[in-house]
Coordinates of N, CA and C in Angstrom, one line a residue:
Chain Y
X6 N 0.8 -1.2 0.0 CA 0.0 0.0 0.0 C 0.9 1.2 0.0
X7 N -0.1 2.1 -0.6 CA 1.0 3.4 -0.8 C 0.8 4.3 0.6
X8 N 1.9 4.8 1.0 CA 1.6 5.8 2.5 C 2.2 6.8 2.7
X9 N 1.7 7.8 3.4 CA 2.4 9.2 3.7 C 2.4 9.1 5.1
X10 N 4.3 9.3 5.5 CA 4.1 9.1 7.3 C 4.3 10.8 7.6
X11 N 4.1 11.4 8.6 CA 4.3 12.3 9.1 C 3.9 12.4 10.5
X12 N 4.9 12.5 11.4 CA 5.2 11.4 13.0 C 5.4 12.8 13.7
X13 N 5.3 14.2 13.4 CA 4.9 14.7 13.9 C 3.6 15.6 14.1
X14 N 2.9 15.4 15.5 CA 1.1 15.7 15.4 C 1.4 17.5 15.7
X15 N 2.5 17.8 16.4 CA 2.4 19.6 16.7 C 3.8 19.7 16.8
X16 N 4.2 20.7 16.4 CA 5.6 21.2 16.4 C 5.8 22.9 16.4
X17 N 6.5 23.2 17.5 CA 6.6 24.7 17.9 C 7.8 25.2 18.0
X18 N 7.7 26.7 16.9 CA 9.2 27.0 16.8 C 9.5 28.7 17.1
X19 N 9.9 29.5 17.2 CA 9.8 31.0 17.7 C 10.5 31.6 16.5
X20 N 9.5 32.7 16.2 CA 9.7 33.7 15.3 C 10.7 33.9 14.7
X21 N 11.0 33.7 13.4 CA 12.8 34.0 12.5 C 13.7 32.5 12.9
X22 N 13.0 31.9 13.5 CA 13.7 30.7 13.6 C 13.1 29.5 12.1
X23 N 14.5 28.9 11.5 CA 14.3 27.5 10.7 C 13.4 26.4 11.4
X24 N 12.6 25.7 10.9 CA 11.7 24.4 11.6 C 11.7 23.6 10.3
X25 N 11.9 22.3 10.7 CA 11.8 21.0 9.8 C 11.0 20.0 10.0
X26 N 9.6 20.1 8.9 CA 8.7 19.1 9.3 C 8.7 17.8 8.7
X27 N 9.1 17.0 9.4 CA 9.6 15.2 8.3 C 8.4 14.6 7.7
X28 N 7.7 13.9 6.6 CA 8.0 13.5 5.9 C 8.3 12.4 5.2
X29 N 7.9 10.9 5.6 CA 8.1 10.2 4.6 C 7.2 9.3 3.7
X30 N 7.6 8.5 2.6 CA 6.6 8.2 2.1 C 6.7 6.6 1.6
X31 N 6.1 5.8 1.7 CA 6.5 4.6 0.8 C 5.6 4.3 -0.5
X32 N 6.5 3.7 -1.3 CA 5.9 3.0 -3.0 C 7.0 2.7 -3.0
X33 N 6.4 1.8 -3.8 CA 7.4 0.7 -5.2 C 7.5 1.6 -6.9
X34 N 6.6 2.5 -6.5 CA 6.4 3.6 -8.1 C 8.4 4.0 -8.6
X35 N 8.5 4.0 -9.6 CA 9.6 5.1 -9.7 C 9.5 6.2 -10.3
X36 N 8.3 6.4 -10.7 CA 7.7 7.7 -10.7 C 6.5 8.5 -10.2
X37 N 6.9 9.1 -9.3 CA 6.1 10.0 -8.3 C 6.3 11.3 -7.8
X38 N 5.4 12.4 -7.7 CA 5.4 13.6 -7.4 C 5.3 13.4 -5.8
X39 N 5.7 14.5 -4.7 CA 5.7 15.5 -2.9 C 5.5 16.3 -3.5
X40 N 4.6 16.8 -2.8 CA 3.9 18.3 -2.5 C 3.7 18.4 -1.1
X41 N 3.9 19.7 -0.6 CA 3.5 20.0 0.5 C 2.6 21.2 0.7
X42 N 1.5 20.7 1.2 CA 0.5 22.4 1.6 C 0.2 22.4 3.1
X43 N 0.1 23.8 2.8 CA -0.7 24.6 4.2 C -1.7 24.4 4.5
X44 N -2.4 24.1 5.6 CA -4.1 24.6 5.5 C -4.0 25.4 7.0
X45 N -4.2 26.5 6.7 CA -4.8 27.5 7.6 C -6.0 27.4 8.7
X46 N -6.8 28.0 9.6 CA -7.9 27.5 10.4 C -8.9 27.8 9.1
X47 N -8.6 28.9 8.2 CA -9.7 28.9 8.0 C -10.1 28.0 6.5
X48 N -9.1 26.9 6.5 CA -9.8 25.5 5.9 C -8.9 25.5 4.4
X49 N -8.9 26.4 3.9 CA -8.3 26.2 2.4 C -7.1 25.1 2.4
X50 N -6.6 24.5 1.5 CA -5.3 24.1 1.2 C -4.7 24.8 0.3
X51 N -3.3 25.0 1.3 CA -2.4 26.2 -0.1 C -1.3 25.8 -0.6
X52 N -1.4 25.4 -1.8 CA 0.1 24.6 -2.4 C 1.6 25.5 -2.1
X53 N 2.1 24.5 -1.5 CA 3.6 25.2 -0.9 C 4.6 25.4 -2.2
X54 N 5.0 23.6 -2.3 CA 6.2 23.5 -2.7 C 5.9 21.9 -3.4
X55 N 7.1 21.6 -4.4 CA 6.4 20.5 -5.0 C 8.2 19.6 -5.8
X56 N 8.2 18.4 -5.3 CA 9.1 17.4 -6.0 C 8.7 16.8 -6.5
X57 N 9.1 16.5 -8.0 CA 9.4 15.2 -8.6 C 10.2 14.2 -7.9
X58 N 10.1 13.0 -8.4 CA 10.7 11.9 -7.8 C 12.2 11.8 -8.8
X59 N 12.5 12.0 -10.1 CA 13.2 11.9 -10.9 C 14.0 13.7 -11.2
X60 N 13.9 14.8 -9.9 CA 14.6 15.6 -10.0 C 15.7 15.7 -9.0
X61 N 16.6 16.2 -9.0 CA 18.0 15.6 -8.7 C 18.2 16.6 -7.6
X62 N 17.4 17.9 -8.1 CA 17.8 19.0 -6.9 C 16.6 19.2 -6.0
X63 N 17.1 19.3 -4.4 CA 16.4 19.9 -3.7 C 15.5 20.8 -4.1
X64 N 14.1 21.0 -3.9 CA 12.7 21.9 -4.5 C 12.2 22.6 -3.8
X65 N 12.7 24.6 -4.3 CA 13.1 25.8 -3.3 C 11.7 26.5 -3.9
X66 N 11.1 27.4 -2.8 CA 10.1 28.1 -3.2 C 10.2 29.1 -2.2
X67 N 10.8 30.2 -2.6 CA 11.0 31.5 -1.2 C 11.6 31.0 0.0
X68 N 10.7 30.8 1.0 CA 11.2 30.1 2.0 C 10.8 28.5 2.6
X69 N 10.7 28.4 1.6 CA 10.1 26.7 1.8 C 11.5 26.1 1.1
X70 N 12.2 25.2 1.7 CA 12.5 24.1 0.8 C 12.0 22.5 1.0
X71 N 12.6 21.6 0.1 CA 11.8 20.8 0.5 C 13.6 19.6 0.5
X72 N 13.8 18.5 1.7 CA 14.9 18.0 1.6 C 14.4 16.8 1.1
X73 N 14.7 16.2 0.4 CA 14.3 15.4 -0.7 C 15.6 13.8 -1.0
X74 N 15.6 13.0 0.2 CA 16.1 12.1 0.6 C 15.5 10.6 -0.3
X75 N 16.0 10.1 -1.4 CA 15.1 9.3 -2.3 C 15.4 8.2 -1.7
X76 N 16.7 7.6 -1.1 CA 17.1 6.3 -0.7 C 16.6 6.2 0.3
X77 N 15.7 7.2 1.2 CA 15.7 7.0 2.4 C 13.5 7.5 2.6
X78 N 13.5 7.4 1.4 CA 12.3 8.0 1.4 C 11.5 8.9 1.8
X79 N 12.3 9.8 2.1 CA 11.8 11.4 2.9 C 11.8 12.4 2.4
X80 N 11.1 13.2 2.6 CA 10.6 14.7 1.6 C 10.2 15.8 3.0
X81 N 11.1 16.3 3.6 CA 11.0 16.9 4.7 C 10.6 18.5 4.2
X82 N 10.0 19.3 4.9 CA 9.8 20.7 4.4 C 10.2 21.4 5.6
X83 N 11.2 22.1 5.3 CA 11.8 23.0 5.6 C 11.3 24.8 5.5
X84 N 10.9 25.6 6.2 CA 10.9 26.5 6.7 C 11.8 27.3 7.4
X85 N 12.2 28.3 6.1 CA 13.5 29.4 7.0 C 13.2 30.7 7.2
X86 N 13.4 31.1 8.6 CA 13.1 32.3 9.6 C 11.1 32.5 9.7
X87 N 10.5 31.3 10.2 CA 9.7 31.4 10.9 C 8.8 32.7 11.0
X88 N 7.8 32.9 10.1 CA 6.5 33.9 10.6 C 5.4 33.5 11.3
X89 N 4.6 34.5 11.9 CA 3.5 34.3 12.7 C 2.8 33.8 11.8
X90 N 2.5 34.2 10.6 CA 1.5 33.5 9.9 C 1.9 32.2 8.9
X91 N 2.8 31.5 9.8 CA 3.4 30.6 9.4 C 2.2 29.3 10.0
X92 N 1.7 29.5 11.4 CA 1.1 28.9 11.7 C 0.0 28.4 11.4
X93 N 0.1 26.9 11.1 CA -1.1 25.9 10.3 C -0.8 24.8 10.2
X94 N -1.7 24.1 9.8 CA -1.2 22.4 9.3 C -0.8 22.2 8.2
X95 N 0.4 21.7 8.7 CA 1.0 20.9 7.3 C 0.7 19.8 7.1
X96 N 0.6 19.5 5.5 CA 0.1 17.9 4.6 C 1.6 17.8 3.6
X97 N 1.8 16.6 4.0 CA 2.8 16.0 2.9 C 1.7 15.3 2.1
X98 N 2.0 15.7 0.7 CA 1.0 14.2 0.1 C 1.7 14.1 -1.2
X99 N 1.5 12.5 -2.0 CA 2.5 11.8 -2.7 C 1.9 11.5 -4.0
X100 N 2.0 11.9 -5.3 CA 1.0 11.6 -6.0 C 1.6 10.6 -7.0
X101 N 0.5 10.0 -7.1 CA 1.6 8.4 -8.1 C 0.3 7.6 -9.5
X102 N 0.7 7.2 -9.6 CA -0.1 6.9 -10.8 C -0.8 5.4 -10.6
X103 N -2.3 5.4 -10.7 CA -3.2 4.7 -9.8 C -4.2 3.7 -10.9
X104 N -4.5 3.3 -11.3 CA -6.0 2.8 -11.8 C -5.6 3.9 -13.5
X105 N -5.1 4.0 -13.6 CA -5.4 4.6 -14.8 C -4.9 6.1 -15.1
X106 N -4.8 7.1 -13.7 CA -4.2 8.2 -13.6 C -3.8 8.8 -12.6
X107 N -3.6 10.3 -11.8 CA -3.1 10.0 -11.1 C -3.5 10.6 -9.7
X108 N -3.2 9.7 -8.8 CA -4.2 9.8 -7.3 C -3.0 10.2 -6.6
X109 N -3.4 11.2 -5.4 CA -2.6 12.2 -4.7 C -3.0 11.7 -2.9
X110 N -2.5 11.0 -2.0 CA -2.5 10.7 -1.0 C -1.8 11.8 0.0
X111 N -2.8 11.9 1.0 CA -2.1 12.9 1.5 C -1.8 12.1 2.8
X112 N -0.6 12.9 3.8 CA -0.4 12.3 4.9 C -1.6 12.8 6.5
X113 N -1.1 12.4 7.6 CA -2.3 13.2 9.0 C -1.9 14.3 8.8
X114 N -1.0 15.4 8.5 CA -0.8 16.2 9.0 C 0.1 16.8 10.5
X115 N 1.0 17.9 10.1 CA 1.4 18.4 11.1 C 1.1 20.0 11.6
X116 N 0.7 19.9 13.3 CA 0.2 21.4 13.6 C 1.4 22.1 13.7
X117 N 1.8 23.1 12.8 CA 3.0 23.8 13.4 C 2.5 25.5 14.0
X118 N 2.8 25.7 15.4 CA 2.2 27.1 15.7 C 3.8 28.1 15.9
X119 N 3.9 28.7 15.3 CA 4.9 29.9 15.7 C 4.8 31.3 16.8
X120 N 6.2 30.9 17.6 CA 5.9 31.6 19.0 C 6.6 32.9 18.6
X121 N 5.5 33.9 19.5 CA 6.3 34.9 19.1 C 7.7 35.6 20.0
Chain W
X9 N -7.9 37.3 -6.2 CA -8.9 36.6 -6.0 C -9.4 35.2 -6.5
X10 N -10.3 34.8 -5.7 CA -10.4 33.4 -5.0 C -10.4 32.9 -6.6
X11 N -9.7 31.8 -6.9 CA -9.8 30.8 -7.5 C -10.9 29.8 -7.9
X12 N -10.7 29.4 -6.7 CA -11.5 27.9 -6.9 C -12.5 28.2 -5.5
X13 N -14.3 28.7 -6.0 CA -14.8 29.1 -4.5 C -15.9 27.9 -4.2
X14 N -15.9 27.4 -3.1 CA -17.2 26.3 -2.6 C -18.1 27.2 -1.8
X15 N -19.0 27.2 -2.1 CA -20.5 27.4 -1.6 C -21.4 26.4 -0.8
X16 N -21.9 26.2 0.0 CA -21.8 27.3 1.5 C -20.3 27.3 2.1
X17 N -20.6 28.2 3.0 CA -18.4 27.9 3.5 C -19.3 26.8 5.1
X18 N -20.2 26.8 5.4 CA -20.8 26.1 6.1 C -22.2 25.8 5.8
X19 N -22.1 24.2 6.1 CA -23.9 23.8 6.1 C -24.4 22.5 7.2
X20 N -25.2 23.0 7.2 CA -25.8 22.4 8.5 C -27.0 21.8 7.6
X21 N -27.2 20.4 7.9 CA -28.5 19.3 7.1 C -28.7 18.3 8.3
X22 N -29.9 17.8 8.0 CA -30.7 17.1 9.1 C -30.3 16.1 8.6
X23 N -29.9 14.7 9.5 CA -29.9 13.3 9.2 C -31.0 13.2 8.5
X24 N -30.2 12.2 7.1 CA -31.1 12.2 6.2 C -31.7 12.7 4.9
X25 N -31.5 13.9 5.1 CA -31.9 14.7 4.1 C -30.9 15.3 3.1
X26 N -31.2 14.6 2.2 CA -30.4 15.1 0.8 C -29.7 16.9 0.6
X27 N -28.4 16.7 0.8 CA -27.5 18.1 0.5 C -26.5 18.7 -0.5
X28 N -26.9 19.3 -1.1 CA -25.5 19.4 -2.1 C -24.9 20.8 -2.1
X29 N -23.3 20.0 -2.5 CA -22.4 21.7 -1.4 C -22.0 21.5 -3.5
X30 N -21.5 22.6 -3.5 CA -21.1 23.7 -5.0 C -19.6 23.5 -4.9
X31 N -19.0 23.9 -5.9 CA -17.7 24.5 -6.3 C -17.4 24.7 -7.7
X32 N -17.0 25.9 -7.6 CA -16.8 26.8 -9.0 C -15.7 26.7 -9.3
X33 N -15.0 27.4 -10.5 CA -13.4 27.2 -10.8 C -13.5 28.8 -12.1
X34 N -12.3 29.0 -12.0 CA -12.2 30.6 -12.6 C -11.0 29.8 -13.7
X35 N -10.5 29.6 -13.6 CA -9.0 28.3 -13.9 C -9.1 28.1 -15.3
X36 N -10.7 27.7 -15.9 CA -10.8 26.5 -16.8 C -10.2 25.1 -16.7
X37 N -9.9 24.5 -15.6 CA -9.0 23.8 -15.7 C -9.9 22.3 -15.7
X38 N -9.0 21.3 -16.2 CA -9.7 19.8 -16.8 C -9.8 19.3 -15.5
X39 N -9.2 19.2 -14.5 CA -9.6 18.3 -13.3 C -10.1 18.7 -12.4
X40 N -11.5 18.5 -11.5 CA -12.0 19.0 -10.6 C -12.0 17.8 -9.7
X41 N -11.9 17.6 -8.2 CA -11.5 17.0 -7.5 C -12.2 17.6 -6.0
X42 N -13.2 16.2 -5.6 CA -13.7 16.1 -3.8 C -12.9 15.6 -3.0
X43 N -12.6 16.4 -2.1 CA -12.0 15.3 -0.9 C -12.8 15.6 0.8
X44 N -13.0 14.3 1.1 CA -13.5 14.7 2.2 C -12.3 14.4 3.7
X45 N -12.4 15.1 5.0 CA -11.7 15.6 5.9 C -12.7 15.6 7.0
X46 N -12.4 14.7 7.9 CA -12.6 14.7 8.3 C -11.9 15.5 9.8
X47 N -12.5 15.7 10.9 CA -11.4 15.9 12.1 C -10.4 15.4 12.5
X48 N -8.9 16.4 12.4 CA -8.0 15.8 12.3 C -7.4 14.5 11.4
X49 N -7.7 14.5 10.5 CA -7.5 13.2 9.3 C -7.0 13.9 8.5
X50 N -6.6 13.3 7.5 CA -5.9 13.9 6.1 C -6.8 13.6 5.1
X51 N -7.2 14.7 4.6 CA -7.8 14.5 3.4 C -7.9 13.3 2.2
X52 N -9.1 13.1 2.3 CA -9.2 11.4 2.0 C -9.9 11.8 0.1
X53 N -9.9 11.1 -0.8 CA -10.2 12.1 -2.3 C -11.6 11.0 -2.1
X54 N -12.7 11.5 -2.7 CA -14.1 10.7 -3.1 C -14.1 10.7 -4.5
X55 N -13.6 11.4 -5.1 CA -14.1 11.0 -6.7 C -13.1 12.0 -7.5
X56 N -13.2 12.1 -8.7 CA -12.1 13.3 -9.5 C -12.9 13.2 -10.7
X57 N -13.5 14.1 -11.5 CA -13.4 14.6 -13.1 C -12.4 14.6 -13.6
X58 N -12.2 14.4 -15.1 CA -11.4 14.7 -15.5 C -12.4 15.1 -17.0
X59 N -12.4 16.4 -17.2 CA -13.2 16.8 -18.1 C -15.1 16.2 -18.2
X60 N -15.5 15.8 -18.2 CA -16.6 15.2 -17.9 C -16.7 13.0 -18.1
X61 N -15.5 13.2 -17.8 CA -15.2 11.7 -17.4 C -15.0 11.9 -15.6
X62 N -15.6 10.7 -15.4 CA -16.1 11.2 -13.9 C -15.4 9.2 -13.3
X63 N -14.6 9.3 -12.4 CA -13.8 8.5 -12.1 C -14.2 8.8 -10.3
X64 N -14.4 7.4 -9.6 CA -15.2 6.9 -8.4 C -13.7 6.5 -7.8
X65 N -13.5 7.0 -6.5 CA -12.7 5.8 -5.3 C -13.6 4.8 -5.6
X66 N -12.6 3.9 -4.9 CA -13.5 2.3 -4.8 C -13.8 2.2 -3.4
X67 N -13.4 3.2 -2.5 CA -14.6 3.0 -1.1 C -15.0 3.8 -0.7
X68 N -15.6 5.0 -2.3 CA -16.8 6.1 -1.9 C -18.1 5.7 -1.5
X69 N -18.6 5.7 -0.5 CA -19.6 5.2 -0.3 C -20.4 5.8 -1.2
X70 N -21.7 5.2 -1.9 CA -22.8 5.1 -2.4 C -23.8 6.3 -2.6
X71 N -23.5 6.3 -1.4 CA -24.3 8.0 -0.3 C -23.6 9.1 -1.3
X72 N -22.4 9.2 -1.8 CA -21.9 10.5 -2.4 C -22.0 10.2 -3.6
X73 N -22.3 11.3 -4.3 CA -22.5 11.5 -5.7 C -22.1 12.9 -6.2
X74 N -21.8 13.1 -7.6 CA -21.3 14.4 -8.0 C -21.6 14.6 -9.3
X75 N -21.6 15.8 -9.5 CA -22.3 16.2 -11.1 C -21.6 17.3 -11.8
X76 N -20.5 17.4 -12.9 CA -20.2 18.4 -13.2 C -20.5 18.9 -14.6
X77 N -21.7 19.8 -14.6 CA -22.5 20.4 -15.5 C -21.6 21.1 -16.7
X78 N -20.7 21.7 -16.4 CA -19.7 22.6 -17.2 C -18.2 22.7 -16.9
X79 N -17.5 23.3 -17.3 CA -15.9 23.1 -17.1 C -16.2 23.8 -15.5
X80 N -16.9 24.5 -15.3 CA -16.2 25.8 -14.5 C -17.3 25.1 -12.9
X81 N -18.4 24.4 -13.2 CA -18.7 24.1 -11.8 C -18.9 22.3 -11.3
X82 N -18.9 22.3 -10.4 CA -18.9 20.5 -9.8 C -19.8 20.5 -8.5
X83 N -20.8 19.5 -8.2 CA -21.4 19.8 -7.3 C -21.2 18.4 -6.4
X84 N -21.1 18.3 -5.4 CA -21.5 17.0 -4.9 C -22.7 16.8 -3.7
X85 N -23.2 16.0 -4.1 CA -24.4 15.4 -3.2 C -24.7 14.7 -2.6
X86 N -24.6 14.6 -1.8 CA -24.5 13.4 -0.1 C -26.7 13.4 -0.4
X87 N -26.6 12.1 -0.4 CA -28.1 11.5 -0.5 C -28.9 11.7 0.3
X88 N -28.0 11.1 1.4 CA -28.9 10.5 2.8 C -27.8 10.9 3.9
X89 N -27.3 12.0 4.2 CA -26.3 12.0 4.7 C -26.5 12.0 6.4
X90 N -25.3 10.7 6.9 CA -25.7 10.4 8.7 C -24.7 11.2 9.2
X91 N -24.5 10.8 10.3 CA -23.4 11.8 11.5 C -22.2 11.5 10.9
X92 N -21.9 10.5 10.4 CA -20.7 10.0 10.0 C -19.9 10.8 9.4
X93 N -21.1 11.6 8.4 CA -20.6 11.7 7.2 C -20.0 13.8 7.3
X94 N -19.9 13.9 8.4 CA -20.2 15.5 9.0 C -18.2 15.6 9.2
X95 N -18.1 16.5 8.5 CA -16.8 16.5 7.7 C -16.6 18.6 7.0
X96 N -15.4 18.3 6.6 CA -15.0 19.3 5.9 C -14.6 19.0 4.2
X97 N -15.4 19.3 3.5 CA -15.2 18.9 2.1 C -14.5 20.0 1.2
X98 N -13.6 19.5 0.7 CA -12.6 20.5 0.0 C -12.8 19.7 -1.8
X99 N -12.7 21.1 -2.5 CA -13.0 20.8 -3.6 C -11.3 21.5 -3.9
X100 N -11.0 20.8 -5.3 CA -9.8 21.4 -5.7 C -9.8 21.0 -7.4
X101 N -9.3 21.8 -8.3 CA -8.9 21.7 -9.4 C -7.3 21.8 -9.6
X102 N -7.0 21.1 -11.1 CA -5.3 20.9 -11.8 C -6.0 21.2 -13.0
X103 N -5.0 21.5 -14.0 CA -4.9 21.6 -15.0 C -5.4 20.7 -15.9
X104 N -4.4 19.5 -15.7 CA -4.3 18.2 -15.8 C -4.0 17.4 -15.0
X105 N -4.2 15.9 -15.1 CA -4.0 14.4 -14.2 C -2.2 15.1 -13.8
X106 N -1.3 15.3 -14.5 CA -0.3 14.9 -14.4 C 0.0 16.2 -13.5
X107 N -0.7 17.2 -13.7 CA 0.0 18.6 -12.8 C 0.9 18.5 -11.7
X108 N 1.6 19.9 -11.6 CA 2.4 19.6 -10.6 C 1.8 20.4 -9.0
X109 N 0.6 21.1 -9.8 CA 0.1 21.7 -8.3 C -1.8 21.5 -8.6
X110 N -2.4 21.7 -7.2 CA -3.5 21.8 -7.5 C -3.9 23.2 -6.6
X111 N -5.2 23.3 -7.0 CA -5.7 24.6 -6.4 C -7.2 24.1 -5.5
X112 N -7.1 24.8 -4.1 CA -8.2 24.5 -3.5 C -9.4 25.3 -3.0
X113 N -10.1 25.7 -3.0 CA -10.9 25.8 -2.6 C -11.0 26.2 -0.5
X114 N -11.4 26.9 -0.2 CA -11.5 27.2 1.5 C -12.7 25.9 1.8
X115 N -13.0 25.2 1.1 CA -13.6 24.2 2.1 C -15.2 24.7 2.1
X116 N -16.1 23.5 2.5 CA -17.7 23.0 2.9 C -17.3 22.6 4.2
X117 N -17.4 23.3 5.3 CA -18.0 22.5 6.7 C -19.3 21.7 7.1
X118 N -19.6 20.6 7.1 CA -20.6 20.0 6.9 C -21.0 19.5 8.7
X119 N -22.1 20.0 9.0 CA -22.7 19.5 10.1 C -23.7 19.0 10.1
X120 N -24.0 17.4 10.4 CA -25.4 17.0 10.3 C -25.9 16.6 11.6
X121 N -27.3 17.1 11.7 CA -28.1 17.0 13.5 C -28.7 15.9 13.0

């Protein structure tokens, strides 16, 4: 079965500080897309940042990066210098090619709240 | 401005009684996509469009159904909906199956008494 772990349920970090939310995922696919979104309280999901499985370089988006471990199956999202409105849940989710096309699993989620 | 908007941002339906929550798209885009969320859960998908080919999970319950009339809206309809089924439903569009992002929607709070 295909899976998204993410083994952290809350994680707290203070203002301008880096935080690293892990991330991992299992398949037998060798081709597969990580994404990671936000979701806010007030419900939306907001696409962060996004790896291919077959791209070679870590996947940077302002202040998001994403550390992208393929032997070890981890796709961690990284956050550098911490804003207040940083605070929300993060979803890793893994998209792979399913029945015909392609289905996007997402992981529980992690609460990250930023202290000021 | 908003993207992809779901109508109601909350709804409240009596056990039992047939509901259907909206979502629009500004995008044009080929894939429209339900997921339902429960508390604290990760977003679980119930069905996907892809242009008016309409593709089912295999353990959507029965109870959910969806209808997408034009490129630009998708509706889905809970039949007979129980307590179970009292969730946050996020609609989202891609471009395409293969995109590298999708776009979501703020969510259907669904409360059923």
């Amino acid at each position: 079965a295909q899976k998204i772990t993410q083994t952290q349920p809350g994680m707290f970090v203070q203002e301008k500080e880096a935080v690293t939310l892990d991330c991992t995922y299992d398949t037998s696919d060798q081709s597969y897309g990580l994404f990671w979104y936000k979701q806010p309280s007030s419900g939306e999901m907001i696409f962060l940042i996004y790896q291919g499985s077959y791209d070679e370089q870590n996947a940077t988006e302002g202040r998001y990066s994403l550390n992208f471990q393929k032997a070890r199956k981890s796709a961690n999202l990284v956050i550098s210098a911490s804003q207040l409105g940083d605070s929300a849940m993060y979803f890793c989710a893994m998209r792979r090619h399913s029945g015909g096309y392609q289905k996007v699993t997402f992981g529980i989620g992690t609460k990250l709240q930023v202290i000021p | 401005d908003a993207m992809v908007i779901q109508n109601p941002r909350y709804q409240v339906t009596q056990f039992g009684k047939p509901v259907t929550l909206s979502c629009s798209q500004t995008l044009n885009h080929n894939v429209m996509y339900w997921y339902q969320q429960k508390s604290s859960q990760a977003p679980k998908l119930l069905f996907h469009y892809y242009d008016k080919d309409f593709n089912n999970e295999a353990d959507t319950p029965d109870n959910f159904q969806s209808r997408r009339p034009n490129t630009s809206f998708c509706f889905l309809d809970i039949r007979s909906p129980g307590l179970g089924d009292a969730a946050m439903y996020l609609c989202a569009t891609s471009r395409d199956l293969g995109a590298t992002e999708a776009f979501f929607g703020q969510g259907t709070r669904l409360t059923v008494v």
